[in-house]
């Protein structure tokens, strides 16, 4: 996961969701960005495991002030989309994460220059450099805009 977070206790770089490997601190990290990339398909989880991980990552992301998650769920080897991708799309469409996710953009819809691309950039201008890598869109990612209303949930 590419991100920049610093341990509030020792000042070293650390992961967002785990204990600091340098000092063992469980304190929430200090962020240098409000956008993170999460690879949910890493380590090959089953669909239910991936959905549980996503639930936990979203909860923790909101807790530490993240506003945007670029979720890598993969496209699947079948050429028609993988099970994790379809399960996440289904969960979003059916409001499973509505208490945390304010809005979402499927990667295939945000091709460079598309109306969805421009709409997303109006809301989160910091994503421009990231999204420019996907000239044709990317079916293996979904961009999640986390709601501030979720902090009190």
CSV table of N, CA and C in Angstrom, one decimal:
chain,number,residue,atom,x,y,z
A,1,UNK,N,0.8,-1.2,0.0
A,1,UNK,CA,0.0,0.0,0.0
A,1,UNK,C,0.9,1.2,0.0
A,2,UNK,N,0.8,2.0,-1.1
A,2,UNK,CA,1.6,3.3,-1.0
A,2,UNK,C,0.8,4.3,-0.2
A,3,UNK,N,1.4,4.8,0.8
A,3,UNK,CA,0.9,5.9,1.7
A,3,UNK,C,2.0,6.5,2.5
A,4,UNK,N,1.7,7.6,3.1
A,4,UNK,CA,2.7,8.2,3.9
A,4,UNK,C,2.0,8.4,5.3
A,5,UNK,N,2.5,7.7,6.3
A,5,UNK,CA,2.0,7.8,7.6
A,5,UNK,C,3.2,7.8,8.6
A,6,UNK,N,3.1,8.5,9.6
A,6,UNK,CA,4.2,8.6,10.6
A,6,UNK,C,3.7,8.2,12.0
A,7,UNK,N,4.5,7.5,12.7
A,7,UNK,CA,4.2,7.1,14.1
A,7,UNK,C,4.2,8.3,14.9
A,8,UNK,N,3.1,8.6,15.7
A,8,UNK,CA,3.1,9.8,16.6
A,8,UNK,C,4.1,9.7,17.8
A,9,UNK,N,4.5,8.4,18.1
A,9,UNK,CA,5.4,8.2,19.2
A,9,UNK,C,6.9,8.3,18.8
A,10,UNK,N,7.3,7.6,17.8
A,10,UNK,CA,8.7,7.6,17.4
A,10,UNK,C,9.1,8.4,16.2
A,11,UNK,N,8.1,8.7,15.4
A,11,UNK,CA,8.3,9.6,14.2
A,11,UNK,C,8.7,8.8,12.9
A,12,UNK,N,8.8,7.5,13.0
A,12,UNK,CA,9.2,6.7,11.9
A,12,UNK,C,8.0,6.4,11.0
A,13,UNK,N,8.3,6.1,9.7
A,13,UNK,CA,7.2,5.7,8.7
A,13,UNK,C,6.6,4.4,9.2
A,14,UNK,N,5.3,4.3,9.0
A,14,UNK,CA,4.6,3.1,9.5
A,14,UNK,C,3.4,2.8,8.7
A,15,UNK,N,2.8,1.6,8.8
A,15,UNK,CA,1.6,1.2,8.1
A,15,UNK,C,0.4,2.0,8.8
A,16,UNK,N,-0.7,2.1,8.0
A,16,UNK,CA,-1.8,2.8,8.5
A,16,UNK,C,-2.6,2.0,9.6
A,17,UNK,N,-2.7,0.7,9.3
A,17,UNK,CA,-3.7,-0.1,10.1
A,17,UNK,C,-3.0,-1.0,11.1
A,18,UNK,N,-1.7,-1.0,11.2
A,18,UNK,CA,-1.0,-1.9,12.1
A,18,UNK,C,-0.2,-1.2,13.2
A,19,UNK,N,0.3,-1.9,14.1
A,19,UNK,CA,1.1,-1.4,15.1
A,19,UNK,C,2.4,-0.9,14.5
A,20,UNK,N,3.0,0.1,15.1
A,20,UNK,CA,4.3,0.6,14.5
A,20,UNK,C,5.4,-0.5,14.7
A,21,UNK,N,6.1,-0.8,13.6
A,21,UNK,CA,7.1,-1.9,13.7
A,21,UNK,C,8.4,-1.4,14.4
A,22,UNK,N,8.5,-0.1,14.6
A,22,UNK,CA,9.7,0.4,15.2
A,22,UNK,C,9.6,0.5,16.8
A,23,UNK,N,8.4,1.0,17.2
A,23,UNK,CA,8.3,1.1,18.7
A,23,UNK,C,7.1,0.4,19.3
A,24,UNK,N,6.3,-0.2,18.4
A,24,UNK,CA,5.2,-1.0,18.9
A,24,UNK,C,3.9,-0.2,19.3
A,25,UNK,N,4.0,1.1,18.9
A,25,UNK,CA,2.8,2.0,19.3
A,25,UNK,C,1.5,1.6,18.6
A,26,UNK,N,0.4,1.6,19.3
A,26,UNK,CA,-0.9,1.4,18.8
A,26,UNK,C,-1.6,2.7,18.5
A,27,UNK,N,-1.0,3.8,18.7
A,27,UNK,CA,-1.6,5.1,18.5
A,27,UNK,C,-1.8,5.3,17.0
A,28,UNK,N,-2.9,6.1,16.6
A,28,UNK,CA,-3.2,6.3,15.2
A,28,UNK,C,-2.1,7.1,14.6
A,29,UNK,N,-1.7,6.7,13.3
A,29,UNK,CA,-0.6,7.4,12.7
A,29,UNK,C,-1.0,8.9,12.3
A,30,UNK,N,0.0,9.6,12.0
A,30,UNK,CA,-0.1,11.0,11.5
A,30,UNK,C,0.0,10.9,10.0
A,31,UNK,N,-1.0,11.4,9.3
A,31,UNK,CA,-1.1,11.3,7.8
A,31,UNK,C,-0.5,12.5,7.1
A,32,UNK,N,0.1,12.2,5.9
A,32,UNK,CA,0.6,13.3,5.1
A,32,UNK,C,-0.4,13.5,3.9
A,33,UNK,N,-1.4,12.7,3.8
A,33,UNK,CA,-2.4,12.8,2.7
A,33,UNK,C,-3.7,12.2,3.3
A,34,UNK,N,-4.8,12.7,2.7
A,34,UNK,CA,-6.1,12.2,3.1
A,34,UNK,C,-6.6,11.2,2.1
A,35,UNK,N,-5.7,10.7,1.2
A,35,UNK,CA,-6.0,9.7,0.2
A,35,UNK,C,-5.1,8.5,0.4
A,36,UNK,N,-5.6,7.3,0.4
A,36,UNK,CA,-4.8,6.1,0.4
A,36,UNK,C,-5.2,5.1,-0.6
A,37,UNK,N,-4.3,4.2,-0.9
A,37,UNK,CA,-4.6,3.1,-1.9
A,37,UNK,C,-4.5,1.8,-1.0
A,38,UNK,N,-5.6,1.0,-1.1
A,38,UNK,CA,-5.7,-0.2,-0.4
A,38,UNK,C,-5.8,-1.3,-1.4
A,39,UNK,N,-5.0,-2.3,-1.3
A,39,UNK,CA,-5.0,-3.5,-2.2
A,39,UNK,C,-5.7,-4.6,-1.4
A,40,UNK,N,-7.0,-4.7,-1.7
A,40,UNK,CA,-7.9,-5.7,-0.9
A,40,UNK,C,-7.6,-7.1,-1.4
A,41,UNK,N,-7.1,-7.3,-2.6
A,41,UNK,CA,-6.9,-8.6,-3.2
A,41,UNK,C,-5.5,-9.2,-2.8
A,42,UNK,N,-4.7,-8.4,-2.2
A,42,UNK,CA,-3.4,-8.9,-1.7
A,42,UNK,C,-3.5,-10.1,-0.8
A,43,UNK,N,-2.7,-11.1,-0.9
A,43,UNK,CA,-2.8,-12.3,-0.1
A,43,UNK,C,-3.9,-13.2,-0.5
A,44,UNK,N,-4.6,-12.9,-1.6
A,44,UNK,CA,-5.6,-13.8,-2.2
A,44,UNK,C,-6.8,-14.2,-1.2
A,45,UNK,N,-7.5,-13.3,-0.6
A,45,UNK,CA,-8.5,-13.6,0.3
A,45,UNK,C,-9.8,-14.2,-0.5
A,46,UNK,N,-10.6,-14.9,0.2
A,46,UNK,CA,-11.9,-15.3,-0.4
A,46,UNK,C,-12.8,-14.1,-0.3
A,47,UNK,N,-13.9,-14.1,-1.0
A,47,UNK,CA,-14.8,-13.0,-1.1
A,47,UNK,C,-15.2,-12.5,0.3
A,48,UNK,N,-15.7,-13.4,1.1
A,48,UNK,CA,-16.2,-12.9,2.4
A,48,UNK,C,-15.0,-12.3,3.3
A,49,UNK,N,-13.8,-12.9,3.2
A,49,UNK,CA,-12.7,-12.3,3.9
A,49,UNK,C,-12.4,-10.9,3.3
A,50,UNK,N,-12.5,-10.7,2.0
A,50,UNK,CA,-12.2,-9.4,1.4
A,50,UNK,C,-13.2,-8.4,1.9
A,51,UNK,N,-14.5,-8.8,2.0
A,51,UNK,CA,-15.5,-7.9,2.4
A,51,UNK,C,-15.3,-7.5,3.9
A,52,UNK,N,-14.9,-8.5,4.7
A,52,UNK,CA,-14.6,-8.2,6.1
A,52,UNK,C,-13.4,-7.2,6.3
A,53,UNK,N,-12.4,-7.5,5.5
A,53,UNK,CA,-11.2,-6.6,5.5
A,53,UNK,C,-11.6,-5.2,5.1
A,54,UNK,N,-12.4,-5.1,4.0
A,54,UNK,CA,-12.9,-3.8,3.6
A,54,UNK,C,-13.6,-3.0,4.7
A,55,UNK,N,-14.5,-3.7,5.3
A,55,UNK,CA,-15.3,-3.1,6.4
A,55,UNK,C,-14.3,-2.6,7.5
A,56,UNK,N,-13.4,-3.4,7.9
A,56,UNK,CA,-12.4,-3.0,8.9
A,56,UNK,C,-11.5,-1.8,8.4
A,57,UNK,N,-11.0,-1.9,7.2
A,57,UNK,CA,-10.2,-0.8,6.6
A,57,UNK,C,-11.0,0.5,6.5
A,58,UNK,N,-12.3,0.5,6.1
A,58,UNK,CA,-13.1,1.7,6.1
A,58,UNK,C,-13.3,2.3,7.4
A,59,UNK,N,-13.6,1.5,8.4
A,59,UNK,CA,-13.7,2.0,9.8
A,59,UNK,C,-12.5,2.7,10.3
A,60,UNK,N,-11.3,2.0,10.1
A,60,UNK,CA,-10.1,2.6,10.5
A,60,UNK,C,-9.7,3.8,9.7
A,61,UNK,N,-10.0,3.8,8.4
A,61,UNK,CA,-9.7,5.0,7.6
A,61,UNK,C,-10.4,6.2,8.0
A,62,UNK,N,-11.7,6.1,8.3
A,62,UNK,CA,-12.5,7.2,8.8
A,62,UNK,C,-11.9,7.7,10.1
A,63,UNK,N,-11.6,6.7,11.0
A,63,UNK,CA,-11.1,7.1,12.3
A,63,UNK,C,-9.8,7.9,12.2
A,64,UNK,N,-9.0,7.7,11.3
A,64,UNK,CA,-7.7,8.5,11.2
A,64,UNK,C,-7.8,9.6,10.2
A,65,UNK,N,-9.0,9.9,9.6
A,65,UNK,CA,-9.1,11.1,8.8
A,65,UNK,C,-8.9,10.9,7.3
A,66,UNK,N,-9.0,9.7,6.8
A,66,UNK,CA,-8.8,9.5,5.4
A,66,UNK,C,-10.2,9.9,4.7
A,67,UNK,N,-10.1,10.6,3.6
A,67,UNK,CA,-11.3,11.0,2.9
A,67,UNK,C,-11.5,10.2,1.6
A,68,UNK,N,-10.4,9.7,1.0
A,68,UNK,CA,-10.5,9.0,-0.3
A,68,UNK,C,-9.7,7.7,-0.2
A,69,UNK,N,-10.4,6.6,-0.7
A,69,UNK,CA,-9.7,5.3,-0.8
A,69,UNK,C,-9.7,4.9,-2.2
A,70,UNK,N,-8.5,4.6,-2.8
A,70,UNK,CA,-8.4,4.0,-4.1
A,70,UNK,C,-8.3,2.5,-3.8
A,71,UNK,N,-9.4,1.8,-4.0
A,71,UNK,CA,-9.5,0.4,-3.7
A,71,UNK,C,-9.1,-0.5,-4.8
A,72,UNK,N,-8.0,-1.3,-4.7
A,72,UNK,CA,-7.6,-2.2,-5.7
A,72,UNK,C,-8.3,-3.6,-5.4
A,73,UNK,N,-9.2,-4.0,-6.2
A,73,UNK,CA,-9.9,-5.3,-6.0
A,73,UNK,C,-9.5,-6.3,-7.1
A,74,UNK,N,-8.9,-5.8,-8.1
A,74,UNK,CA,-8.5,-6.7,-9.2
A,74,UNK,C,-9.7,-6.9,-10.2
A,75,UNK,N,-9.3,-7.4,-11.3
A,75,UNK,CA,-10.3,-7.6,-12.4
A,75,UNK,C,-10.7,-9.1,-12.6
A,76,UNK,N,-9.8,-9.9,-12.1
A,76,UNK,CA,-10.1,-11.4,-12.2
A,76,UNK,C,-9.4,-11.9,-13.5
A,77,UNK,N,-9.1,-13.1,-13.5
A,77,UNK,CA,-8.3,-13.7,-14.6
A,77,UNK,C,-9.3,-14.2,-15.7
A,78,UNK,N,-10.6,-14.2,-15.5
A,78,UNK,CA,-11.5,-14.7,-16.4
A,78,UNK,C,-11.8,-13.8,-17.6
A,79,UNK,N,-11.4,-12.5,-17.4
A,79,UNK,CA,-11.7,-11.5,-18.4
A,79,UNK,C,-13.1,-10.9,-18.3
A,80,UNK,N,-13.8,-11.4,-17.3
A,80,UNK,CA,-15.2,-10.8,-17.0
A,80,UNK,C,-15.3,-10.2,-15.7
A,81,UNK,N,-14.2,-10.1,-15.0
A,81,UNK,CA,-14.2,-9.5,-13.6
A,81,UNK,C,-14.2,-10.6,-12.6
A,82,UNK,N,-13.5,-10.4,-11.5
A,82,UNK,CA,-13.3,-11.4,-10.5
A,82,UNK,C,-14.5,-11.3,-9.5
A,83,UNK,N,-14.5,-12.3,-8.6
A,83,UNK,CA,-15.6,-12.4,-7.6
A,83,UNK,C,-15.5,-11.3,-6.6
A,84,UNK,N,-14.2,-11.0,-6.2
A,84,UNK,CA,-14.1,-9.9,-5.2
A,84,UNK,C,-14.6,-8.6,-5.8
A,85,UNK,N,-14.3,-8.3,-7.1
A,85,UNK,CA,-14.7,-7.1,-7.7
A,85,UNK,C,-16.3,-7.0,-7.7
A,86,UNK,N,-16.9,-8.1,-8.1
A,86,UNK,CA,-18.4,-8.1,-8.2
A,86,UNK,C,-19.0,-8.0,-6.9
A,87,UNK,N,-18.4,-8.7,-5.9
A,87,UNK,CA,-19.0,-8.6,-4.5
A,87,UNK,C,-18.9,-7.2,-4.0
A,88,UNK,N,-17.8,-6.5,-4.2
A,88,UNK,CA,-17.6,-5.1,-3.7
A,88,UNK,C,-18.6,-4.2,-4.5
A,89,UNK,N,-18.7,-4.4,-5.8
A,89,UNK,CA,-19.6,-3.6,-6.5
A,89,UNK,C,-21.0,-3.8,-6.0
A,90,UNK,N,-21.4,-5.0,-5.8
A,90,UNK,CA,-22.7,-5.3,-5.3
A,90,UNK,C,-23.0,-4.7,-3.9
A,91,UNK,N,-22.0,-4.8,-3.0
A,91,UNK,CA,-22.1,-4.3,-1.7
A,91,UNK,C,-22.3,-2.7,-1.8
A,92,UNK,N,-21.6,-2.1,-2.7
A,92,UNK,CA,-21.7,-0.6,-2.8
A,92,UNK,C,-23.0,-0.2,-3.3
A,93,UNK,N,-23.5,-0.9,-4.4
A,93,UNK,CA,-24.8,-0.6,-5.0
A,93,UNK,C,-25.9,-0.8,-4.1
A,94,UNK,N,-25.8,-1.8,-3.2
A,94,UNK,CA,-26.8,-2.2,-2.3
A,94,UNK,C,-26.6,-1.5,-0.9
A,95,UNK,N,-25.8,-0.5,-0.8
A,95,UNK,CA,-25.6,0.4,0.3
A,95,UNK,C,-25.0,-0.3,1.6
A,96,UNK,N,-24.3,-1.4,1.4
A,96,UNK,CA,-23.7,-2.1,2.5
A,96,UNK,C,-22.8,-1.1,3.3
A,97,UNK,N,-22.1,-0.2,2.7
A,97,UNK,CA,-21.2,0.7,3.3
A,97,UNK,C,-21.7,2.1,3.4
A,98,UNK,N,-23.0,2.3,3.3
A,98,UNK,CA,-23.5,3.7,3.2
A,98,UNK,C,-23.2,4.5,4.4
A,99,UNK,N,-23.0,3.8,5.6
A,99,UNK,CA,-22.6,4.6,6.8
A,99,UNK,C,-21.2,5.1,6.7
A,100,UNK,N,-20.4,4.6,5.8
A,100,UNK,CA,-19.0,5.0,5.7
A,100,UNK,C,-18.6,5.7,4.3
A,101,UNK,N,-19.3,5.2,3.3
A,101,UNK,CA,-18.9,5.6,1.9
A,101,UNK,C,-20.0,6.6,1.4
A,102,UNK,N,-19.6,7.8,1.2
A,102,UNK,CA,-20.5,8.9,0.7
A,102,UNK,C,-20.8,8.7,-0.8
A,103,UNK,N,-19.8,8.3,-1.6
A,103,UNK,CA,-20.0,8.1,-3.0
A,103,UNK,C,-18.8,7.2,-3.5
A,104,UNK,N,-19.0,6.6,-4.7
A,104,UNK,CA,-18.0,5.7,-5.2
A,104,UNK,C,-18.0,5.8,-6.7
A,105,UNK,N,-16.8,5.5,-7.3
A,105,UNK,CA,-16.7,5.6,-8.8
A,105,UNK,C,-16.0,4.3,-9.2
A,106,UNK,N,-16.6,3.5,-10.0
A,106,UNK,CA,-15.9,2.3,-10.5
A,106,UNK,C,-14.9,2.7,-11.5
A,107,UNK,N,-13.7,2.0,-11.4
A,107,UNK,CA,-12.6,2.4,-12.3
A,107,UNK,C,-12.8,2.4,-13.7
A,108,UNK,N,-13.7,1.5,-14.2
A,108,UNK,CA,-14.0,1.5,-15.7
A,108,UNK,C,-14.7,2.8,-16.1
A,109,UNK,N,-15.3,3.5,-15.2
A,109,UNK,CA,-16.1,4.7,-15.5
A,109,UNK,C,-15.3,6.0,-15.5
A,110,UNK,N,-14.1,5.9,-14.9
A,110,UNK,CA,-13.4,7.2,-14.8
A,110,UNK,C,-12.2,7.3,-15.7
A,111,UNK,N,-12.4,6.9,-17.0
A,111,UNK,CA,-11.4,7.0,-18.0
A,111,UNK,C,-11.0,8.5,-18.1
A,112,UNK,N,-9.8,8.8,-18.4
A,112,UNK,CA,-9.3,10.1,-18.5
A,112,UNK,C,-10.1,11.0,-19.4
A,113,UNK,N,-10.6,12.1,-18.9
A,113,UNK,CA,-11.5,13.0,-19.7
A,113,UNK,C,-12.9,12.7,-19.7
A,114,UNK,N,-13.4,11.6,-19.1
A,114,UNK,CA,-14.8,11.2,-19.1
A,114,UNK,C,-15.6,12.1,-18.2
A,115,UNK,N,-16.9,12.2,-18.3
A,115,UNK,CA,-17.7,13.0,-17.3
A,115,UNK,C,-17.5,12.6,-15.9
A,116,UNK,N,-17.4,11.3,-15.6
A,116,UNK,CA,-17.2,10.8,-14.3
A,116,UNK,C,-15.8,11.2,-13.8
A,117,UNK,N,-14.8,11.2,-14.6
A,117,UNK,CA,-13.4,11.7,-14.3
A,117,UNK,C,-13.5,13.1,-13.8
A,118,UNK,N,-14.2,14.0,-14.6
A,118,UNK,CA,-14.2,15.4,-14.2
A,118,UNK,C,-15.1,15.6,-13.0
A,119,UNK,N,-16.1,14.9,-12.8
A,119,UNK,CA,-16.9,15.0,-11.6
A,119,UNK,C,-16.1,14.6,-10.4
A,120,UNK,N,-15.4,13.5,-10.5
A,120,UNK,CA,-14.5,13.0,-9.4
A,120,UNK,C,-13.5,14.1,-9.0
A,121,UNK,N,-12.8,14.6,-10.0
A,121,UNK,CA,-11.8,15.6,-9.8
A,121,UNK,C,-12.3,16.9,-9.2
A,122,UNK,N,-13.5,17.3,-9.5
A,122,UNK,CA,-14.1,18.4,-8.8
A,122,UNK,C,-14.2,18.2,-7.3
A,123,UNK,N,-14.5,17.0,-7.0
A,123,UNK,CA,-14.7,16.6,-5.6
A,123,UNK,C,-13.4,16.4,-4.8
A,124,UNK,N,-12.4,15.8,-5.5
A,124,UNK,CA,-11.1,15.4,-5.0
A,124,UNK,C,-10.0,15.7,-6.0
A,125,UNK,N,-9.7,17.0,-6.1
A,125,UNK,CA,-8.6,17.4,-7.1
A,125,UNK,C,-7.3,16.7,-6.9
A,126,UNK,N,-7.0,16.2,-5.7
A,126,UNK,CA,-5.7,15.5,-5.4
A,126,UNK,C,-5.6,14.2,-6.2
A,127,UNK,N,-6.7,13.7,-6.7
A,127,UNK,CA,-6.6,12.4,-7.4
A,127,UNK,C,-6.2,12.5,-8.8
A,128,UNK,N,-6.0,13.7,-9.3
A,128,UNK,CA,-5.6,13.9,-10.8
A,128,UNK,C,-4.4,13.1,-11.2
A,129,UNK,N,-3.3,13.2,-10.4
A,129,UNK,CA,-2.1,12.5,-10.8
A,129,UNK,C,-2.3,11.0,-10.8
A,130,UNK,N,-3.1,10.5,-9.8
A,130,UNK,CA,-3.3,9.1,-9.7
A,130,UNK,C,-4.1,8.6,-10.9
A,131,UNK,N,-5.2,9.3,-11.2
A,131,UNK,CA,-6.1,8.9,-12.2
A,131,UNK,C,-5.6,9.0,-13.6
A,132,UNK,N,-4.6,9.9,-13.9
A,132,UNK,CA,-4.0,10.0,-15.2
A,132,UNK,C,-3.3,8.7,-15.6
A,133,UNK,N,-3.0,7.9,-14.7
A,133,UNK,CA,-2.3,6.6,-15.0
A,133,UNK,C,-3.3,5.7,-15.8
A,134,UNK,N,-4.6,5.9,-15.6
A,134,UNK,CA,-5.6,5.1,-16.2
A,134,UNK,C,-6.3,5.8,-17.4
A,135,UNK,N,-5.6,5.9,-18.5
A,135,UNK,CA,-6.1,6.6,-19.6
A,135,UNK,C,-7.4,6.0,-20.1
A,136,UNK,N,-7.5,4.7,-20.0
A,136,UNK,CA,-8.7,4.0,-20.5
A,136,UNK,C,-9.7,3.6,-19.4
A,137,UNK,N,-9.4,4.0,-18.2
A,137,UNK,CA,-10.1,3.6,-17.0
A,137,UNK,C,-9.4,2.3,-16.5
A,138,UNK,N,-9.8,1.8,-15.4
A,138,UNK,CA,-9.2,0.6,-14.8
A,138,UNK,C,-10.3,-0.2,-14.1
A,139,UNK,N,-10.7,-1.3,-14.7
A,139,UNK,CA,-11.7,-2.2,-14.1
A,139,UNK,C,-11.3,-2.9,-12.8
A,140,UNK,N,-10.1,-2.8,-12.4
A,140,UNK,CA,-9.6,-3.4,-11.2
A,140,UNK,C,-9.6,-2.5,-10.0
A,141,UNK,N,-10.1,-1.3,-10.1
A,141,UNK,CA,-10.1,-0.4,-9.0
A,141,UNK,C,-11.5,0.3,-8.8
A,142,UNK,N,-11.7,0.7,-7.6
A,142,UNK,CA,-12.9,1.5,-7.3
A,142,UNK,C,-12.4,2.7,-6.4
A,143,UNK,N,-12.9,3.9,-6.7
A,143,UNK,CA,-12.5,5.0,-5.8
A,143,UNK,C,-13.7,5.2,-4.9
A,144,UNK,N,-13.4,5.3,-3.6
A,144,UNK,CA,-14.4,5.4,-2.5
A,144,UNK,C,-14.2,6.8,-1.9
A,145,UNK,N,-15.2,7.6,-1.9
A,145,UNK,CA,-15.2,8.9,-1.2
A,145,UNK,C,-15.9,8.7,0.2
A,146,UNK,N,-15.1,8.8,1.2
A,146,UNK,CA,-15.6,8.6,2.6
A,146,UNK,C,-16.3,9.8,3.1
A,147,UNK,N,-17.4,9.6,3.8
A,147,UNK,CA,-18.2,10.7,4.3
A,147,UNK,C,-17.7,11.1,5.7
A,148,UNK,N,-17.8,12.4,5.9
A,148,UNK,CA,-17.5,12.9,7.2
A,148,UNK,C,-18.6,12.6,8.2
A,149,UNK,N,-19.8,12.3,7.7
A,149,UNK,CA,-20.9,11.9,8.5
A,149,UNK,C,-20.6,10.6,9.2
A,150,UNK,N,-19.7,9.8,8.6
A,150,UNK,CA,-19.4,8.5,9.2
A,150,UNK,C,-18.6,8.6,10.5
A,151,UNK,N,-17.9,9.7,10.7
A,151,UNK,CA,-17.1,9.8,11.9
A,151,UNK,C,-17.9,9.6,13.2
A,152,UNK,N,-19.1,10.1,13.2
A,152,UNK,CA,-20.0,10.0,14.4
A,152,UNK,C,-20.7,8.6,14.5
A,153,UNK,N,-20.6,7.8,13.4
A,153,UNK,CA,-21.3,6.5,13.4
A,153,UNK,C,-20.6,5.5,14.2
